[in-house]
CSV table of C-alpha atoms and ligand atoms in Angstrom, one decimal:
chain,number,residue,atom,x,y,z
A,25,UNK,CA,106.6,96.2,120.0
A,26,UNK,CA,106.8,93.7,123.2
A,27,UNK,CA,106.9,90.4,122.2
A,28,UNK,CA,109.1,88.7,119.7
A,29,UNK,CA,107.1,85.3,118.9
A,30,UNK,CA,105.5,84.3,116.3
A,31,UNK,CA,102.9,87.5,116.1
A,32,UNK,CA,105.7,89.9,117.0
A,33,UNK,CA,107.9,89.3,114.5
A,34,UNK,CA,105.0,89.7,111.7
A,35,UNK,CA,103.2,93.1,113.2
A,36,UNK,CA,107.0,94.9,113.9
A,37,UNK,CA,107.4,93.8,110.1
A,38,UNK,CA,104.2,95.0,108.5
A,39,UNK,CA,104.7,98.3,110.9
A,40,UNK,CA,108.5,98.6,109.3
A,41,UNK,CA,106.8,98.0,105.8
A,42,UNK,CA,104.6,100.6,106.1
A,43,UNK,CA,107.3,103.1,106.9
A,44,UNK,CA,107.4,103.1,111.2
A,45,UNK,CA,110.1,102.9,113.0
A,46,UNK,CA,110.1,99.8,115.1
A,47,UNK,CA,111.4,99.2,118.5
A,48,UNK,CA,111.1,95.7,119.6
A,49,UNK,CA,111.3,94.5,122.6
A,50,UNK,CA,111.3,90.6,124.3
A,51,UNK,CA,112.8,88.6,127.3
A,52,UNK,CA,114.4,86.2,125.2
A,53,UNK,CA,117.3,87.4,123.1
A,54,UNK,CA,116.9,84.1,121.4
A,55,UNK,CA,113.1,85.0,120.0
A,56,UNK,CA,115.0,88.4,119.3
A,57,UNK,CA,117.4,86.9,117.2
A,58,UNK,CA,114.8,84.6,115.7
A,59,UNK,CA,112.4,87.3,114.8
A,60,UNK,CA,115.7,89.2,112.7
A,61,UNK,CA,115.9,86.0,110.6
A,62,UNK,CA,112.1,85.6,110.0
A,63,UNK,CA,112.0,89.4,109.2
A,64,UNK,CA,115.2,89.5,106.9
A,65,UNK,CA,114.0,86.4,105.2
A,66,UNK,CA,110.3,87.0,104.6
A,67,UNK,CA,111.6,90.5,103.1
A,68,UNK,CA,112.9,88.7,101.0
A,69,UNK,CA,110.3,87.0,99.8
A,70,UNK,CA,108.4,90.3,99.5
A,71,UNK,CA,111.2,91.7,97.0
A,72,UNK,CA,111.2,88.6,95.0
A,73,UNK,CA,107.7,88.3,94.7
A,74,UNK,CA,107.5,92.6,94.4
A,75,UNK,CA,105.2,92.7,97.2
A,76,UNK,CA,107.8,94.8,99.0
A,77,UNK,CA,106.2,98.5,98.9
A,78,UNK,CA,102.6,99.2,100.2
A,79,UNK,CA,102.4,101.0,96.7
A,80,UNK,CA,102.7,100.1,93.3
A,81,UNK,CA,105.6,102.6,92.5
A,82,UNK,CA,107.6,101.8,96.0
A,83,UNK,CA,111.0,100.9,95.5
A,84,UNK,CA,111.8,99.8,98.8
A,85,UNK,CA,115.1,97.6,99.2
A,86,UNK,CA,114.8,95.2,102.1
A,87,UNK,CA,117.7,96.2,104.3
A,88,UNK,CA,115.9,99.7,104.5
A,89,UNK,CA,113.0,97.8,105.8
A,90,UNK,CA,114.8,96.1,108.2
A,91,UNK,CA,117.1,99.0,109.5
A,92,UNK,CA,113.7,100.5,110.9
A,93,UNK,CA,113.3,97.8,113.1
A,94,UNK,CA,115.6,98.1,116.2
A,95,UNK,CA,115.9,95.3,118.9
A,96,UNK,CA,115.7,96.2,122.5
A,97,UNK,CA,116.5,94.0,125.8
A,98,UNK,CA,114.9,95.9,128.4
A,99,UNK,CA,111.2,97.4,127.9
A,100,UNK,CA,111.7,100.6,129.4
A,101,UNK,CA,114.5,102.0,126.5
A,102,UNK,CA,112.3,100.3,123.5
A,103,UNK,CA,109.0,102.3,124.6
A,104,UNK,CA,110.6,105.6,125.9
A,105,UNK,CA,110.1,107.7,122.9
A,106,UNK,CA,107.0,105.7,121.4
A,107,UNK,CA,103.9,107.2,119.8
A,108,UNK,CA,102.4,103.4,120.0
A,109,UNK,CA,103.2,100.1,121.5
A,110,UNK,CA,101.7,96.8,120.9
A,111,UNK,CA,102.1,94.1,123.1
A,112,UNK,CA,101.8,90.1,121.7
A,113,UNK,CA,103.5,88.1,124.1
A,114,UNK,CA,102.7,84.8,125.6
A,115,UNK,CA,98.9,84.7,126.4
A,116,UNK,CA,98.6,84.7,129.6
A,117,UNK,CA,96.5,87.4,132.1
A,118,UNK,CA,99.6,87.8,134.8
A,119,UNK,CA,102.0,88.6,132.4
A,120,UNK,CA,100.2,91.0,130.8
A,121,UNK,CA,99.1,92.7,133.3
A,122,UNK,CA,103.0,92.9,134.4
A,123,UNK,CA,103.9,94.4,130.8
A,124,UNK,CA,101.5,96.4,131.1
A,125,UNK,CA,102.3,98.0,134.6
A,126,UNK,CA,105.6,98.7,133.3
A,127,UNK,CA,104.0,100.3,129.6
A,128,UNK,CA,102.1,102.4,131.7
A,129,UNK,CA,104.8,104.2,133.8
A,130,UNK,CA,107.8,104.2,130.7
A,131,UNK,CA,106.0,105.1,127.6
A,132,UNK,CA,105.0,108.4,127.0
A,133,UNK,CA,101.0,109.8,128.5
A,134,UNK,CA,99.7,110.2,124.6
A,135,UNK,CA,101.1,106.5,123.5
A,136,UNK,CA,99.0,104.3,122.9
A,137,UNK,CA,99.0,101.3,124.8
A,138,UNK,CA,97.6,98.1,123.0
A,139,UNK,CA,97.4,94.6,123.5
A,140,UNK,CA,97.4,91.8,120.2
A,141,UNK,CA,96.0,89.0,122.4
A,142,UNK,CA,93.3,86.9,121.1
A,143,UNK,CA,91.4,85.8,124.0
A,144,UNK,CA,91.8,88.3,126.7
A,145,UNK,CA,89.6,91.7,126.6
A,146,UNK,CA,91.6,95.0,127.2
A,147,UNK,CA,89.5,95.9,130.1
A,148,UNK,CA,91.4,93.0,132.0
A,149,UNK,CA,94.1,94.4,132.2
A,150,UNK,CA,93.1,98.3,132.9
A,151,UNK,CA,93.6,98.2,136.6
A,152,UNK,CA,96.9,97.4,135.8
A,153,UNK,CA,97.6,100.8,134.4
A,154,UNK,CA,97.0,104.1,135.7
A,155,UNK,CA,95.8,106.0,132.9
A,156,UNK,CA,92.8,103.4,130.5
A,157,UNK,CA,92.2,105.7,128.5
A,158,UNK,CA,94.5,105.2,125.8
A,159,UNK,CA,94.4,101.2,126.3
A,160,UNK,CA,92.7,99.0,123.9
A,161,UNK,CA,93.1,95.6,122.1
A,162,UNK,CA,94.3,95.7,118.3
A,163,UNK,CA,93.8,92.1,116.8
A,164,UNK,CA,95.9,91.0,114.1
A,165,UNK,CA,95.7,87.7,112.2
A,166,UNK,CA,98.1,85.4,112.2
A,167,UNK,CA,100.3,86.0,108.6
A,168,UNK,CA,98.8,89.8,108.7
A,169,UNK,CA,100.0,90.1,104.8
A,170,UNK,CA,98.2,86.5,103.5
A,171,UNK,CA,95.1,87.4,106.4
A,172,UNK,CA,95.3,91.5,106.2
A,173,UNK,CA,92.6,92.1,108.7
A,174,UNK,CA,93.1,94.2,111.9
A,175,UNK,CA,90.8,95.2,114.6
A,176,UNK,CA,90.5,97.9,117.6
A,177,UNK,CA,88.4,97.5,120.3
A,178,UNK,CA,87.9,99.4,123.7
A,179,UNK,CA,88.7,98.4,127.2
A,180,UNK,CA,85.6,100.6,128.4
A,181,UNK,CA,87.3,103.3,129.3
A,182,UNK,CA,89.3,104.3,126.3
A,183,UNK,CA,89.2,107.7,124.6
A,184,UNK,CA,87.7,108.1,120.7
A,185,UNK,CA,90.5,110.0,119.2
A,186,UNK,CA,92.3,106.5,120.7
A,187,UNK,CA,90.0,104.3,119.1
A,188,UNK,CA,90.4,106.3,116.2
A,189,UNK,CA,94.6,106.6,115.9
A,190,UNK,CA,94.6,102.8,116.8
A,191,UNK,CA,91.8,102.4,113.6
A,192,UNK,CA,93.8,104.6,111.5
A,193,UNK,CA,97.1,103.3,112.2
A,194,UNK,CA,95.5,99.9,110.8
A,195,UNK,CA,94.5,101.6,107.8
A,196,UNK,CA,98.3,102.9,107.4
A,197,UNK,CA,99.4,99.0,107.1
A,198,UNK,CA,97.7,98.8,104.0
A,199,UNK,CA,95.2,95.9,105.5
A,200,UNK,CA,91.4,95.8,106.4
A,201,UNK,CA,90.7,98.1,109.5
A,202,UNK,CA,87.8,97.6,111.4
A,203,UNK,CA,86.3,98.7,114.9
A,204,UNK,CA,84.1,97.1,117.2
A,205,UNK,CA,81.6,98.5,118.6
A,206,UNK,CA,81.3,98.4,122.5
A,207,UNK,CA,83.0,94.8,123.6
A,208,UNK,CA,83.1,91.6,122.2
A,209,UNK,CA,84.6,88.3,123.3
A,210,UNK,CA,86.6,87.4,120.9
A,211,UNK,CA,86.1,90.8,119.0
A,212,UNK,CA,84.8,90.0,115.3
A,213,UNK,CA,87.1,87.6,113.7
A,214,UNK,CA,87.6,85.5,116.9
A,215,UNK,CA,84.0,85.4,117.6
A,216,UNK,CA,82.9,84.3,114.3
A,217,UNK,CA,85.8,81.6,113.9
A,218,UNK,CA,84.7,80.3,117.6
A,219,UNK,CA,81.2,79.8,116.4
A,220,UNK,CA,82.2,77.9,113.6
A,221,UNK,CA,84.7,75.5,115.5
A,222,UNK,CA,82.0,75.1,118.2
A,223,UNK,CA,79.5,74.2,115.5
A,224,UNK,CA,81.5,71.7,113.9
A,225,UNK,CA,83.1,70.0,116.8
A,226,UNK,CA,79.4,69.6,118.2
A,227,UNK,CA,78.3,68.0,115.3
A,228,UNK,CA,81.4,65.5,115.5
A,229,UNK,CA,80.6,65.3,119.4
A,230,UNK,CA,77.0,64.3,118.5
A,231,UNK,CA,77.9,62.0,115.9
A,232,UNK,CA,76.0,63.7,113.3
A,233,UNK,CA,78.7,63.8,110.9
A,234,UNK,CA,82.6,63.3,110.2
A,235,UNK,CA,85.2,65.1,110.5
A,236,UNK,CA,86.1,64.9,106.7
A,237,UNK,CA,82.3,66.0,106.2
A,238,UNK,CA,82.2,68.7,108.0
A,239,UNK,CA,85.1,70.2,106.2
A,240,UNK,CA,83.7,68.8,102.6
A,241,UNK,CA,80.2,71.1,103.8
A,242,UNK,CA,82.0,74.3,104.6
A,243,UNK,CA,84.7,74.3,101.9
A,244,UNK,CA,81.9,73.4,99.0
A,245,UNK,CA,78.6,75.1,101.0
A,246,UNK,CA,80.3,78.2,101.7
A,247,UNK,CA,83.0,78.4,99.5
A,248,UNK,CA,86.0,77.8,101.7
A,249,UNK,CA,89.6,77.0,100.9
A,250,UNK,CA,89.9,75.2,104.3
A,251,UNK,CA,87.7,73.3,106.4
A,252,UNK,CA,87.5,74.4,110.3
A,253,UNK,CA,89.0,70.6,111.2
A,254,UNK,CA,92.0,71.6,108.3
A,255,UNK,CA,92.3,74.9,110.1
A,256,UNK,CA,92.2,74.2,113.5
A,257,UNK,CA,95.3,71.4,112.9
A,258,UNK,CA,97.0,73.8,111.4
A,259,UNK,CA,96.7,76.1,114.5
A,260,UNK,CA,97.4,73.7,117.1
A,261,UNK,CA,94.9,71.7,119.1
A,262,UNK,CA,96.4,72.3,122.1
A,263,UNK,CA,96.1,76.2,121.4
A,264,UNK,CA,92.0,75.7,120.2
A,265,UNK,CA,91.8,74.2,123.9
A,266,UNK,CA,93.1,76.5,125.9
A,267,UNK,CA,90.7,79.2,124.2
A,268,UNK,CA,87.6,76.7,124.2
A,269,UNK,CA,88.3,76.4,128.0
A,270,UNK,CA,88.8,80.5,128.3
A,271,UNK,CA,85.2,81.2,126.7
A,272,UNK,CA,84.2,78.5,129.5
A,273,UNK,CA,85.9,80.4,132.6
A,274,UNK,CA,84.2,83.8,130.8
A,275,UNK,CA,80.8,82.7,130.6
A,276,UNK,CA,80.9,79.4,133.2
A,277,UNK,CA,77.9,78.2,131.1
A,278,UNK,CA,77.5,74.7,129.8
A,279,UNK,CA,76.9,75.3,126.3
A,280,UNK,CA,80.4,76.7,126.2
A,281,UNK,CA,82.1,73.4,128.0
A,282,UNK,CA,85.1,72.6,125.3
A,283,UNK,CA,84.4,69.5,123.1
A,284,UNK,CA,85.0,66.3,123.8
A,285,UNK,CA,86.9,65.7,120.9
A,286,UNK,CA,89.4,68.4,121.2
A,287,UNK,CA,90.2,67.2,125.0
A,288,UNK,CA,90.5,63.7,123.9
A,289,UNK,CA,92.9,64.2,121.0
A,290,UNK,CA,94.8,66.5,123.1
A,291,UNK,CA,94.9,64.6,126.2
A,292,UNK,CA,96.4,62.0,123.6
A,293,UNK,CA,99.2,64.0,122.2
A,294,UNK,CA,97.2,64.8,119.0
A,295,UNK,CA,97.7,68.8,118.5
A,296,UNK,CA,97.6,68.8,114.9
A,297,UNK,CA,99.9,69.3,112.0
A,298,UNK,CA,103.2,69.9,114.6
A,299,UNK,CA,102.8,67.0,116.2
A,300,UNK,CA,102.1,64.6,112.9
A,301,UNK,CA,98.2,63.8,114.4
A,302,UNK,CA,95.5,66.4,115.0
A,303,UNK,CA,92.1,65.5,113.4
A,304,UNK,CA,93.7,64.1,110.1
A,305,UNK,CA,97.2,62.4,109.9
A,306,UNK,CA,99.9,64.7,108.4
A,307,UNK,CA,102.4,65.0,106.2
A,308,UNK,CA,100.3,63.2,104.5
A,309,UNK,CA,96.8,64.5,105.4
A,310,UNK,CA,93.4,62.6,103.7
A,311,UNK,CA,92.5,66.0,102.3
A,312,UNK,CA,95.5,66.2,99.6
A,313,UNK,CA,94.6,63.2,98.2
A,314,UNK,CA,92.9,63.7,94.9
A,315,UNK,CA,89.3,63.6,94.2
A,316,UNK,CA,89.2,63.8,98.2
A,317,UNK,CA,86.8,67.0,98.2
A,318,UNK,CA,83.8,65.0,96.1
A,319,UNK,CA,84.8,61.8,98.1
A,320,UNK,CA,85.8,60.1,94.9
A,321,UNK,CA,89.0,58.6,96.8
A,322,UNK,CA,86.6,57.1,99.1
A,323,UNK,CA,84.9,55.5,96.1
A,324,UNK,CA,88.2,54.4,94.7
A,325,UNK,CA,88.9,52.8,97.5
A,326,UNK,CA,85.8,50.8,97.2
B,12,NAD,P1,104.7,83.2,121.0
B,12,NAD,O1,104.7,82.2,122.1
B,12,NAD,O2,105.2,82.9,119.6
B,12,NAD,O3,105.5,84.6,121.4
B,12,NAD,C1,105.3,85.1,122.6
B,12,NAD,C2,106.6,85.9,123.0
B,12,NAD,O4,106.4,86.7,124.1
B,12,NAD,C3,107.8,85.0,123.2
B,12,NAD,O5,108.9,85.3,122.3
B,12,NAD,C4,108.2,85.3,124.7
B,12,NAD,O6,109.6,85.3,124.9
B,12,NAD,C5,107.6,86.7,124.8
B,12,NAD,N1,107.4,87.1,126.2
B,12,NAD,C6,106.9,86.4,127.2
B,12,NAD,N2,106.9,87.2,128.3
B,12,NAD,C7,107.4,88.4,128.0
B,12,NAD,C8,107.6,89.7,128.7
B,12,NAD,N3,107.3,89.8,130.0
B,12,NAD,N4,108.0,90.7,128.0
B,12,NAD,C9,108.3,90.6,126.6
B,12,NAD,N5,108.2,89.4,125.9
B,12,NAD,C10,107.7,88.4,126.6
B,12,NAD,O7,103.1,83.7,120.9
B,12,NAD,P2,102.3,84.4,119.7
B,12,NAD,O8,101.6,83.3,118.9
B,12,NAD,O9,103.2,85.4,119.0
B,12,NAD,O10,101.2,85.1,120.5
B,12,NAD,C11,101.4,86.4,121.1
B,12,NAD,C12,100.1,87.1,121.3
B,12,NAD,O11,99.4,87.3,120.1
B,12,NAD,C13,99.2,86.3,122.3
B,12,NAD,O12,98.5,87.3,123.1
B,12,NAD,C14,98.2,85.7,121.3
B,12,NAD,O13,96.9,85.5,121.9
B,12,NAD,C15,98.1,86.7,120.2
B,12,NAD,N6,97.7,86.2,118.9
B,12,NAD,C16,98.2,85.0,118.4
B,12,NAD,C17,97.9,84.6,117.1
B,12,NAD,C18,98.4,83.3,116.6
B,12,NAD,O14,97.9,82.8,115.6
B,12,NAD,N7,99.4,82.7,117.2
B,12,NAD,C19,97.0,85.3,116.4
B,12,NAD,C20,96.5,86.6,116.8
B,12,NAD,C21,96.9,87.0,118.1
């Protein structure tokens, strides 16, 4: 596992759950020491709630879960005897492309070699390796164990059987598994979810609707928990940027130009629920208020 963030620490975990051994690897020996904490503590959580086995009869103790996951500083020892590796550090191109120079030439010639990332495609970063045809993205959500949904796609050049250990190694997590088929910006989840921000930030940009109605439509028309707007806060507006301006450098066409409310409320400091202002005000946000949903606040207020 290369990469110790905030994705890192989750997919070494629900690897561990599932009854790998982990060896995790990342530059900073203080994410290393973070992820530990986050791993020990959601494990935790998992006993308490008795989510900790993938099945029904496990009896798993969390410091066996934990003890599979071993912590490495330099890249080459972590990946030496590895049947896999997954890569989800920071997103950008250059330092993947780096990693993955170094994957290429330390980790075994049947490992596969896969990349988390949410934006860039695996066949990016195959001249950076000598042998593609064991590289290919596998896309986890963020939370994998509230959002279990994984998904493998090809960098052009990678083998089935590949495709197929990546797929099945999914499978093994005990979440959703899917495959793509050929390429996809923004594989399946990523593409869907980009066509619904797009949608409902054009509307706002248009001035068709509000912010609060937008979310109102999609959580009562389609039966949503969340609203995009309450999602996209909750991401970071600052991350939602730098991907609206990706599918821009991809495609260069005008359509694809990132809002203009996202640049303005991030040009402003707004980036959503860590920085107290995105599109609604937090802790405090409108849409906890009740009655909010049918707009009977706003008719209280009156
Ligand atoms: P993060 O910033 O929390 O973590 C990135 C980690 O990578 C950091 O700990 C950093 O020290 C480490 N790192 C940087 N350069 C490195 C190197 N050369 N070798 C090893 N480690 C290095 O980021 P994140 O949110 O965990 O995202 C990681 C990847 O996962 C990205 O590619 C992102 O697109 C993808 N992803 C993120 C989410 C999300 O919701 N955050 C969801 C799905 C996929």
């Amino acid at each position: 596992m290369v990469g110790a963030g905030l994705m890192g620490w989750q997919i070494a975990l629900m690897c561990a759950r599932a009854g790998y051994r982990v060896a995790q690897f990342d530059i900073s020996p203080e994410a290393l020491r973070n992820a530990r904490e986050r791993q020990a503590a959601t494990l935790q959580e998992w006993a308490a709630q008795g989510r900790l086995g993938l099945l029904e009869a496990s009896v798993e103790q969390p410091e066996i879960v934990l003890e599979r996951i071993e912590h490495f500083a330099d890249l080459a020892s972590a990946c030496a005897t590895a049947d896999m590796t997954i890569e989800a550090a920071t997103e950008r191109i250059e330092v993947k492309r780096e990693i993955f120079r170094h994957l290429d030439m330390a980790a075994p010639r049947e490992a596969i070699l896969a990349t988390n990332s949410s934006s860039i495609q695996s066949r990016r970063l195959a001249d950076a390796v000598r042998f593609a045809d064991r590289l290919c993205n596998f896309h986890f959500t963020n939370h994998p164990w509230l959002r279990p949904y994984v998904e493998t796609m090809t960098c052009g050049a990678t083998r089935d059987d590949v495709l197929d250990r990546a797929y099945r190694v999914g499978r093994s997590l005990g979440i959703a598994s899917a495959r793509v088929h050929g390429e996809s910006q923004g594989f399946i989840h990523n593409y869907v979810w980009r066509q619904i921000k797009k949608a409902a930030m054009t509307l706002v940009d248009r001035g068709h609707a509000s912010v609060e109605d937008v979310d109102r439509a999609v959580m009562i028309g389609l039966r949503c928990p969340l609203g995009p707007f309450q999602m996209m806060d909750r991401a970071g507006l600052d991350v939602m940027l730098d991907i609206e301006r990706q599918w821009f450098a991809e495609s260069g066409e005008e359509r694809d130009r990132p809002p203009k409310v996202l640049e303005d409320l991030v040009s402003a400091g707004h980036l959503g629920v860590k920085s107290g202002r995105g599109f609604y005000r937090y802790p405090h946000p409108a849409f906890e208020e009740p009655g909010w949903l049918f707009g009977q606040n706003q008719q209280a207020k009156e």
